């Protein structure tokens, strides 16, 4: 198996070698790593709910009540009572007829897309969609047509040109995971209606973030015109699992047809209980989402004032484009020495030449922590000659 070594030495040469690090969470925004404490600016724990007292207690109570594992798939014996409660709460929160929980967001995307679409059909997919959407498209065997990122004219050209007589689906991330920008959903929905296509939105980074936490469709007032709202329980909701919200018919269809739903053991009671408690926190306390937005503003404006190139944006995902993969890694390393955990994002996650720091803020960060962090980031970028195209 020489190819293993060969591949590894190649990715190392390209600065693309990856390995896991073990971080020990100490609260919602700090971790211990090699015996030092760091401020976490790289997590998708947007509301800090992983450490919310009610969410933790719900998980503990669920273990006491129902044990640790679910012991079976949803359609066999794994549907413990918390599942139906959570699915009802998701549907109520999203304002849809029904909802279905998958084991992960990844599994929701591959399960939904491959259940809805087949080889006679065409999928229109934004070029920056998440890998799980791409994999869902591949698995479905539908023809996948990729349109330029959020380019509505390109999307319309492609819709107008298609000769497909099967089903059509337009699928986008609501909030794009690496850039933090929001899909132009109103234009997309209008095109979908004009060309008789279904619309699916991935709210992994919009759940708990946009539309009072209700997602991208709610943000634009489009919830009744988006057929499939997918999201995850693993980011702002501080637990694990994916969900799909939509019509009752859609949900019943998926229960019968989505293989990633059918052929995998159901999530543990504690996981579902935590997600349900987190959802309640968001629904009952809209000010948490406001605090997240304020913190994102503090970080964005702080970085801009310090001379870094940061686009205007409305989400807690703040990319600082560096360009070169090696430089991005070097900057992240420098910041680690300053007590900040910030991800360097490199190809293949982003295109070559667009390596970046991806900063994410949380509602649980203190404003003064964020202000301090912006100064450290700017100083490190200056030291490495990365301010305003110096490199
Ligand atoms: C994280 C993510 C997913 C996958 O969700 P998991 O619950 O982590 O499997 C899907 N889509 C997007 C856009 C994501 O960022």
CSV table of C-alpha atoms and ligand atoms in Angstrom, one decimal:
chain,number,residue,atom,x,y,z
A,1,UNK,CA,0.0,0.0,0.0
A,2,UNK,CA,2.7,2.5,-1.1
A,3,UNK,CA,0.0,4.9,-2.3
A,4,UNK,CA,-0.8,5.8,1.3
A,5,UNK,CA,2.7,7.2,2.0
A,6,UNK,CA,2.9,8.8,-1.4
A,7,UNK,CA,-0.4,10.7,-0.9
A,8,UNK,CA,0.6,11.8,2.6
A,9,UNK,CA,4.0,13.2,1.5
A,10,UNK,CA,2.3,15.0,-1.4
A,11,UNK,CA,-0.3,16.8,0.9
A,12,UNK,CA,2.5,17.7,3.3
A,13,UNK,CA,4.5,19.3,0.5
A,14,UNK,CA,1.4,21.4,-0.5
A,15,UNK,CA,0.9,22.6,3.1
A,16,UNK,CA,-2.4,20.7,3.0
A,17,UNK,CA,-1.7,18.0,5.6
A,18,UNK,CA,-4.4,17.7,8.2
A,19,UNK,CA,-4.5,16.2,11.7
A,20,UNK,CA,-6.9,16.4,14.6
A,21,UNK,CA,-6.1,18.4,17.7
A,22,UNK,CA,-7.6,17.7,21.1
A,23,UNK,CA,-9.2,20.8,22.7
A,24,UNK,CA,-10.6,20.5,26.2
A,25,UNK,CA,-13.7,22.8,26.5
A,26,UNK,CA,-13.8,24.7,29.8
A,27,UNK,CA,-16.8,26.9,29.0
A,28,UNK,CA,-18.7,27.9,25.8
A,29,UNK,CA,-15.8,30.1,24.5
A,30,UNK,CA,-12.6,28.8,26.0
A,31,UNK,CA,-10.6,25.6,25.6
A,32,UNK,CA,-7.5,24.1,27.2
A,33,UNK,CA,-4.8,22.9,24.8
A,34,UNK,CA,-1.4,21.7,26.0
A,35,UNK,CA,-2.2,23.1,29.4
A,36,UNK,CA,-2.9,26.6,28.3
A,37,UNK,CA,-6.3,28.4,28.0
A,38,UNK,CA,-7.4,29.8,24.7
A,39,UNK,CA,-10.2,32.0,23.5
A,40,UNK,CA,-12.2,30.0,20.9
A,41,UNK,CA,-12.9,31.9,17.7
A,42,UNK,CA,-13.3,28.9,15.5
A,43,UNK,CA,-16.3,27.1,16.7
A,44,UNK,CA,-19.8,26.9,15.3
A,45,UNK,CA,-21.2,27.1,18.8
A,46,UNK,CA,-22.8,30.4,17.8
A,47,UNK,CA,-25.0,30.8,20.9
A,48,UNK,CA,-22.8,29.1,23.4
A,49,UNK,CA,-25.6,26.7,24.2
A,50,UNK,CA,-23.3,23.7,24.7
A,51,UNK,CA,-22.7,25.1,28.2
A,52,UNK,CA,-26.2,26.5,28.9
A,53,UNK,CA,-27.4,25.2,32.3
A,54,UNK,CA,-30.9,24.1,31.0
A,55,UNK,CA,-29.4,22.4,28.0
A,56,UNK,CA,-26.9,20.4,30.0
A,57,UNK,CA,-29.5,19.5,32.6
A,58,UNK,CA,-31.9,18.2,29.9
A,59,UNK,CA,-29.1,15.9,28.6
A,60,UNK,CA,-28.4,14.6,32.2
A,61,UNK,CA,-32.1,14.1,32.9
A,62,UNK,CA,-32.5,12.2,29.6
A,63,UNK,CA,-29.7,9.8,30.5
A,64,UNK,CA,-31.3,9.1,33.9
A,65,UNK,CA,-34.7,8.6,32.3
A,66,UNK,CA,-33.9,6.6,29.2
A,67,UNK,CA,-30.3,5.5,29.3
A,68,UNK,CA,-27.4,6.3,27.0
A,69,UNK,CA,-27.9,4.8,23.5
A,70,UNK,CA,-31.1,4.5,21.5
A,71,UNK,CA,-30.4,0.9,20.6
A,72,UNK,CA,-32.0,0.9,17.2
A,73,UNK,CA,-32.9,2.7,14.0
A,74,UNK,CA,-35.8,5.1,14.0
A,75,UNK,CA,-38.0,2.6,12.1
A,76,UNK,CA,-37.2,-0.3,14.4
A,77,UNK,CA,-36.9,0.5,18.1
A,78,UNK,CA,-34.9,3.7,18.3
A,79,UNK,CA,-37.7,6.3,18.3
A,80,UNK,CA,-37.6,7.2,22.0
A,81,UNK,CA,-40.3,9.7,23.1
A,82,UNK,CA,-38.0,12.8,22.9
A,83,UNK,CA,-37.8,12.4,19.1
A,84,UNK,CA,-41.5,13.2,18.5
A,85,UNK,CA,-41.3,16.1,20.9
A,86,UNK,CA,-38.2,17.6,19.2
A,87,UNK,CA,-39.7,17.1,15.7
A,88,UNK,CA,-42.9,18.9,16.7
A,89,UNK,CA,-40.9,21.7,18.3
A,90,UNK,CA,-38.7,22.2,15.2
A,91,UNK,CA,-41.9,22.3,13.0
A,92,UNK,CA,-43.5,24.8,15.3
A,93,UNK,CA,-40.3,26.9,15.4
A,94,UNK,CA,-39.9,26.9,11.7
A,95,UNK,CA,-43.6,27.3,11.0
A,96,UNK,CA,-43.9,24.2,8.8
A,97,UNK,CA,-46.3,21.3,8.9
A,98,UNK,CA,-43.7,18.8,10.0
A,99,UNK,CA,-40.0,18.1,10.6
A,100,UNK,CA,-37.7,15.1,10.7
A,101,UNK,CA,-34.4,14.6,12.5
A,102,UNK,CA,-31.5,12.8,10.9
A,103,UNK,CA,-28.3,11.8,12.7
A,104,UNK,CA,-26.2,14.6,11.3
A,105,UNK,CA,-26.6,17.5,8.9
A,106,UNK,CA,-24.4,15.6,6.5
A,107,UNK,CA,-26.8,12.6,6.6
A,108,UNK,CA,-29.8,14.9,6.2
A,109,UNK,CA,-28.4,16.4,3.0
A,110,UNK,CA,-27.3,13.2,1.4
A,111,UNK,CA,-30.5,11.4,2.4
A,112,UNK,CA,-32.9,14.1,1.3
A,113,UNK,CA,-31.3,14.9,-2.1
A,114,UNK,CA,-30.8,11.3,-3.0
A,115,UNK,CA,-34.4,10.5,-2.0
A,116,UNK,CA,-36.0,13.3,-4.0
A,117,UNK,CA,-33.9,13.2,-7.2
A,118,UNK,CA,-32.9,10.5,-9.6
A,119,UNK,CA,-31.1,10.0,-12.9
A,120,UNK,CA,-33.9,11.7,-15.0
A,121,UNK,CA,-33.7,14.9,-12.9
A,122,UNK,CA,-31.6,18.0,-12.7
A,123,UNK,CA,-30.1,19.7,-9.7
A,124,UNK,CA,-29.0,23.4,-9.8
A,125,UNK,CA,-26.3,23.8,-7.1
A,126,UNK,CA,-24.4,26.9,-6.0
A,127,UNK,CA,-20.6,26.4,-6.6
A,128,UNK,CA,-19.9,27.1,-2.9
A,129,UNK,CA,-22.4,24.7,-1.5
A,130,UNK,CA,-21.3,22.4,1.4
A,131,UNK,CA,-19.6,19.1,0.6
A,132,UNK,CA,-22.6,17.2,2.0
A,133,UNK,CA,-24.9,18.8,-0.7
A,134,UNK,CA,-22.3,17.9,-3.3
A,135,UNK,CA,-22.2,14.3,-2.1
A,136,UNK,CA,-26.0,14.2,-2.0
A,137,UNK,CA,-26.1,15.3,-5.6
A,138,UNK,CA,-23.6,12.6,-6.6
A,139,UNK,CA,-25.5,9.9,-4.7
A,140,UNK,CA,-28.8,10.9,-6.4
A,141,UNK,CA,-27.3,10.3,-9.9
A,142,UNK,CA,-29.2,13.3,-11.1
A,143,UNK,CA,-27.5,15.7,-13.6
A,144,UNK,CA,-26.0,18.4,-11.4
A,145,UNK,CA,-25.6,21.8,-12.9
A,146,UNK,CA,-23.3,24.1,-10.9
A,147,UNK,CA,-24.0,27.9,-11.1
A,148,UNK,CA,-21.6,30.6,-10.1
A,149,UNK,CA,-21.8,31.6,-6.5
A,150,UNK,CA,-25.1,33.5,-5.9
A,151,UNK,CA,-25.2,34.5,-9.5
A,152,UNK,CA,-28.9,34.7,-10.3
A,153,UNK,CA,-28.4,35.5,-14.0
A,154,UNK,CA,-26.3,32.5,-14.4
A,155,UNK,CA,-28.8,30.4,-12.6
A,156,UNK,CA,-31.6,31.7,-14.9
A,157,UNK,CA,-29.5,30.9,-18.0
A,158,UNK,CA,-29.0,27.4,-16.8
A,159,UNK,CA,-32.7,26.9,-15.9
A,160,UNK,CA,-33.8,28.3,-19.3
A,161,UNK,CA,-31.4,26.1,-21.1
A,162,UNK,CA,-32.3,22.8,-19.5
A,163,UNK,CA,-34.2,20.3,-21.6
A,164,UNK,CA,-35.0,18.1,-18.6
A,165,UNK,CA,-38.5,16.7,-18.3
A,166,UNK,CA,-37.9,15.3,-14.8
A,167,UNK,CA,-37.9,17.1,-11.5
A,168,UNK,CA,-35.8,20.2,-10.9
A,169,UNK,CA,-34.2,21.2,-7.6
A,170,UNK,CA,-32.4,24.4,-6.7
A,171,UNK,CA,-30.2,23.9,-3.6
A,172,UNK,CA,-28.2,26.5,-1.8
A,173,UNK,CA,-26.6,27.1,1.6
A,174,UNK,CA,-28.6,29.8,3.3
A,175,UNK,CA,-25.4,31.1,4.9
A,176,UNK,CA,-22.3,30.0,3.1
A,177,UNK,CA,-20.1,28.2,5.6
A,178,UNK,CA,-16.7,29.6,4.6
A,179,UNK,CA,-17.7,33.1,3.5
A,180,UNK,CA,-20.6,33.9,5.8
A,181,UNK,CA,-22.6,35.5,3.1
A,182,UNK,CA,-26.4,34.9,2.7
A,183,UNK,CA,-27.9,33.3,-0.4
A,184,UNK,CA,-30.2,35.6,-2.5
A,185,UNK,CA,-33.2,33.5,-1.6
A,186,UNK,CA,-35.9,35.8,-2.8
A,187,UNK,CA,-34.5,35.8,-6.4
A,188,UNK,CA,-34.0,32.1,-6.2
A,189,UNK,CA,-37.5,31.4,-5.1
A,190,UNK,CA,-38.9,33.6,-7.9
A,191,UNK,CA,-36.8,31.7,-10.5
A,192,UNK,CA,-37.9,28.4,-9.0
A,193,UNK,CA,-41.5,29.4,-9.4
A,194,UNK,CA,-41.0,30.6,-12.9
A,195,UNK,CA,-39.2,27.4,-14.0
A,196,UNK,CA,-41.2,25.0,-11.8
A,197,UNK,CA,-38.3,23.8,-9.6
A,198,UNK,CA,-38.2,22.9,-6.0
A,199,UNK,CA,-36.1,24.9,-3.6
A,200,UNK,CA,-33.9,23.5,-0.8
A,201,UNK,CA,-32.0,25.6,1.7
A,202,UNK,CA,-29.3,24.4,4.0
A,203,UNK,CA,-29.6,26.4,7.2
A,204,UNK,CA,-26.6,24.8,9.0
A,205,UNK,CA,-25.2,28.3,9.7
A,206,UNK,CA,-28.5,30.1,9.7
A,207,UNK,CA,-30.4,28.1,12.4
A,208,UNK,CA,-30.1,30.1,15.6
A,209,UNK,CA,-28.6,33.0,13.6
A,210,UNK,CA,-30.9,34.5,11.0
A,211,UNK,CA,-34.6,35.3,11.2
A,212,UNK,CA,-34.7,35.3,15.0
A,213,UNK,CA,-32.9,32.0,14.8
A,214,UNK,CA,-35.6,30.5,12.5
A,215,UNK,CA,-33.3,30.4,9.4
A,216,UNK,CA,-32.8,31.9,6.0
A,217,UNK,CA,-36.4,31.5,4.8
A,218,UNK,CA,-37.7,33.3,7.9
A,219,UNK,CA,-35.1,36.0,7.4
A,220,UNK,CA,-36.5,36.8,4.0
A,221,UNK,CA,-40.2,36.1,4.9
A,222,UNK,CA,-40.2,33.1,2.4
A,223,UNK,CA,-41.0,30.1,4.6
A,224,UNK,CA,-44.0,29.1,2.7
A,225,UNK,CA,-42.2,29.3,-0.7
A,226,UNK,CA,-39.2,27.2,0.3
A,227,UNK,CA,-40.0,23.5,-0.1
A,228,UNK,CA,-37.2,22.0,1.9
A,229,UNK,CA,-35.5,23.7,4.9
A,230,UNK,CA,-32.6,21.6,6.1
A,231,UNK,CA,-30.5,22.5,9.1
A,232,UNK,CA,-28.3,21.1,11.8
A,233,UNK,CA,-28.7,20.7,15.6
A,234,UNK,CA,-24.9,20.6,15.9
A,235,UNK,CA,-23.9,24.3,15.5
A,236,UNK,CA,-26.0,27.0,17.2
A,237,UNK,CA,-28.1,24.4,18.9
A,238,UNK,CA,-25.2,22.9,20.7
A,239,UNK,CA,-26.0,19.3,20.2
A,240,UNK,CA,-25.9,16.9,17.3
A,241,UNK,CA,-28.2,15.9,14.5
A,242,UNK,CA,-29.7,17.3,11.3
A,243,UNK,CA,-33.2,18.2,10.5
A,244,UNK,CA,-35.5,18.8,7.6
A,245,UNK,CA,-38.6,21.0,7.9
A,246,UNK,CA,-41.4,21.1,5.3
A,247,UNK,CA,-44.8,19.7,4.4
A,248,UNK,CA,-46.2,16.6,6.1
A,249,UNK,CA,-46.1,14.8,2.8
A,250,UNK,CA,-42.3,15.6,2.3
A,251,UNK,CA,-41.6,14.2,5.8
A,252,UNK,CA,-43.6,11.0,5.3
A,253,UNK,CA,-41.8,10.5,1.9
A,254,UNK,CA,-38.4,10.9,3.6
A,255,UNK,CA,-39.3,8.5,6.3
A,256,UNK,CA,-40.0,5.9,3.7
A,257,UNK,CA,-37.2,6.7,1.2
A,258,UNK,CA,-34.2,8.5,2.8
A,259,UNK,CA,-31.6,5.8,3.2
A,260,UNK,CA,-29.4,7.7,5.7
A,261,UNK,CA,-32.5,8.1,7.9
A,262,UNK,CA,-33.6,4.5,7.6
A,263,UNK,CA,-30.3,2.6,7.9
A,264,UNK,CA,-28.6,4.1,10.9
A,265,UNK,CA,-29.1,3.9,14.6
A,266,UNK,CA,-31.1,6.7,16.1
A,267,UNK,CA,-29.5,9.4,18.2
A,268,UNK,CA,-29.1,9.0,21.9
A,269,UNK,CA,-31.8,10.4,24.2
A,270,UNK,CA,-29.4,12.9,25.7
A,271,UNK,CA,-28.5,14.3,22.3
A,272,UNK,CA,-32.2,14.9,21.4
A,273,UNK,CA,-33.0,16.3,24.8
A,274,UNK,CA,-30.2,18.8,24.6
A,275,UNK,CA,-31.3,19.9,21.1
A,276,UNK,CA,-34.9,20.3,22.3
A,277,UNK,CA,-33.8,22.4,25.3
A,278,UNK,CA,-31.6,24.5,23.1
A,279,UNK,CA,-34.4,25.2,20.7
A,280,UNK,CA,-36.5,26.3,23.6
A,281,UNK,CA,-33.8,28.7,24.8
A,282,UNK,CA,-33.7,30.3,21.4
A,283,UNK,CA,-37.4,30.5,21.0
A,284,UNK,CA,-37.9,32.0,24.4
A,285,UNK,CA,-34.9,34.3,24.4
A,286,UNK,CA,-34.6,36.2,21.1
A,287,UNK,CA,-32.1,38.5,22.8
A,288,UNK,CA,-29.5,35.8,22.6
A,289,UNK,CA,-29.6,36.0,18.8
A,290,UNK,CA,-29.3,39.8,19.0
A,291,UNK,CA,-26.2,39.5,21.2
A,292,UNK,CA,-24.7,37.2,18.6
A,293,UNK,CA,-25.2,39.9,15.9
A,294,UNK,CA,-23.8,42.6,18.1
A,295,UNK,CA,-20.7,40.5,18.8
A,296,UNK,CA,-20.3,39.9,15.1
A,297,UNK,CA,-20.4,43.7,14.5
A,298,UNK,CA,-17.8,44.2,17.2
A,299,UNK,CA,-15.4,41.7,15.5
A,300,UNK,CA,-16.0,43.0,12.0
A,301,UNK,CA,-15.7,46.6,12.7
A,302,UNK,CA,-12.7,46.1,15.0
A,303,UNK,CA,-10.8,44.2,12.2
A,304,UNK,CA,-11.6,46.8,9.6
A,305,UNK,CA,-10.5,49.7,11.8
A,306,UNK,CA,-7.3,47.8,12.4
A,307,UNK,CA,-6.6,47.7,8.7
A,308,UNK,CA,-7.7,44.2,7.8
A,309,UNK,CA,-9.7,43.5,4.6
A,310,UNK,CA,-13.0,42.2,5.9
A,311,UNK,CA,-16.2,42.3,3.8
A,312,UNK,CA,-19.4,43.7,5.1
A,313,UNK,CA,-21.6,40.9,6.3
A,314,UNK,CA,-24.4,40.1,8.6
A,315,UNK,CA,-23.5,36.7,10.0
A,316,UNK,CA,-21.0,35.5,12.7
A,317,UNK,CA,-18.7,33.9,10.1
A,318,UNK,CA,-16.0,36.4,9.3
A,319,UNK,CA,-13.4,35.5,6.7
A,320,UNK,CA,-10.1,37.3,6.6
A,321,UNK,CA,-8.6,36.4,3.2
A,322,UNK,CA,-4.9,35.7,3.3
A,323,UNK,CA,-4.4,34.0,-0.1
A,324,UNK,CA,-1.5,31.6,0.3
A,325,UNK,CA,-2.2,28.4,2.2
A,326,UNK,CA,1.2,28.6,4.0
A,327,UNK,CA,0.6,32.2,5.1
A,328,UNK,CA,-2.8,31.4,6.4
A,329,UNK,CA,-1.4,28.5,8.5
A,330,UNK,CA,1.4,30.7,9.7
A,331,UNK,CA,-0.9,33.5,10.8
A,332,UNK,CA,-3.2,31.0,12.7
A,333,UNK,CA,-0.1,29.6,14.4
A,334,UNK,CA,1.0,33.1,15.4
A,335,UNK,CA,-2.4,33.8,16.9
A,336,UNK,CA,-2.3,30.6,18.8
A,337,UNK,CA,0.8,31.9,20.5
A,338,UNK,CA,-1.4,34.9,21.4
A,339,UNK,CA,-4.0,32.7,23.0
A,340,UNK,CA,-6.5,32.6,20.2
A,341,UNK,CA,-7.9,29.6,18.4
A,342,UNK,CA,-8.7,30.6,14.8
A,343,UNK,CA,-9.1,28.2,11.9
A,344,UNK,CA,-6.9,28.5,8.8
A,345,UNK,CA,-9.0,27.3,5.9
A,346,UNK,CA,-7.2,25.9,2.9
A,347,UNK,CA,-7.9,24.1,-0.3
A,348,UNK,CA,-9.8,21.9,-1.0
A,349,UNK,CA,-12.3,23.5,1.4
A,350,UNK,CA,-11.8,26.8,-0.4
A,351,UNK,CA,-10.4,27.5,-3.9
A,352,UNK,CA,-6.6,27.8,-4.4
A,353,UNK,CA,-5.4,31.3,-3.6
A,354,UNK,CA,-8.3,32.0,-1.2
A,355,UNK,CA,-6.9,30.5,1.9
A,356,UNK,CA,-8.1,32.5,4.9
A,357,UNK,CA,-8.7,32.8,8.6
A,358,UNK,CA,-12.2,32.0,9.3
A,359,UNK,CA,-13.3,33.7,12.5
A,360,UNK,CA,-16.5,32.8,14.1
A,361,UNK,CA,-18.0,34.7,17.1
A,362,UNK,CA,-20.5,33.5,19.6
A,363,UNK,CA,-23.2,35.2,21.7
A,364,UNK,CA,-21.2,33.9,24.7
A,365,UNK,CA,-18.1,36.0,23.9
A,366,UNK,CA,-17.6,39.1,26.0
A,367,UNK,CA,-17.3,42.3,23.9
A,368,UNK,CA,-14.0,43.2,25.5
A,369,UNK,CA,-12.6,39.7,24.7
A,370,UNK,CA,-13.5,40.3,21.1
A,371,UNK,CA,-12.0,43.8,21.0
A,372,UNK,CA,-8.7,42.5,22.4
A,373,UNK,CA,-8.7,39.7,19.9
A,374,UNK,CA,-9.1,42.1,16.9
A,375,UNK,CA,-6.0,44.0,18.1
A,376,UNK,CA,-4.0,40.7,18.4
A,377,UNK,CA,-5.1,39.6,14.9
A,378,UNK,CA,-4.2,42.9,13.4
A,379,UNK,CA,-0.8,43.0,15.1
A,380,UNK,CA,0.1,39.5,14.0
A,381,UNK,CA,-1.0,40.2,10.4
A,382,UNK,CA,1.2,43.3,10.4
A,383,UNK,CA,4.2,41.3,11.7
A,384,UNK,CA,3.8,38.7,8.9
A,385,UNK,CA,3.4,41.5,6.3
A,386,UNK,CA,-0.2,40.5,5.5
A,387,UNK,CA,-1.9,43.8,5.9
A,388,UNK,CA,-3.4,45.3,2.8
A,389,UNK,CA,-1.6,43.1,0.2
A,390,UNK,CA,1.9,43.6,1.5
A,391,UNK,CA,2.6,40.0,0.7
B,1,LIG,C1,-21.8,21.6,9.1
B,1,LIG,C2,-22.6,21.7,7.8
B,1,LIG,C3,-23.4,20.6,7.4
B,1,LIG,C4,-23.3,19.2,8.1
B,1,LIG,O1,-23.9,19.3,9.4
B,1,LIG,P1,-23.4,18.3,10.5
B,1,LIG,O2,-24.5,18.2,11.5
B,1,LIG,O3,-22.2,18.8,11.1
B,1,LIG,O4,-23.2,17.0,9.8
B,1,LIG,C5,-24.2,20.7,6.3
B,1,LIG,N1,-24.2,21.8,5.6
B,1,LIG,C6,-23.5,22.9,6.0
B,1,LIG,C7,-23.6,24.1,5.2
B,1,LIG,C8,-22.6,22.8,7.1
B,1,LIG,O5,-21.9,23.9,7.4
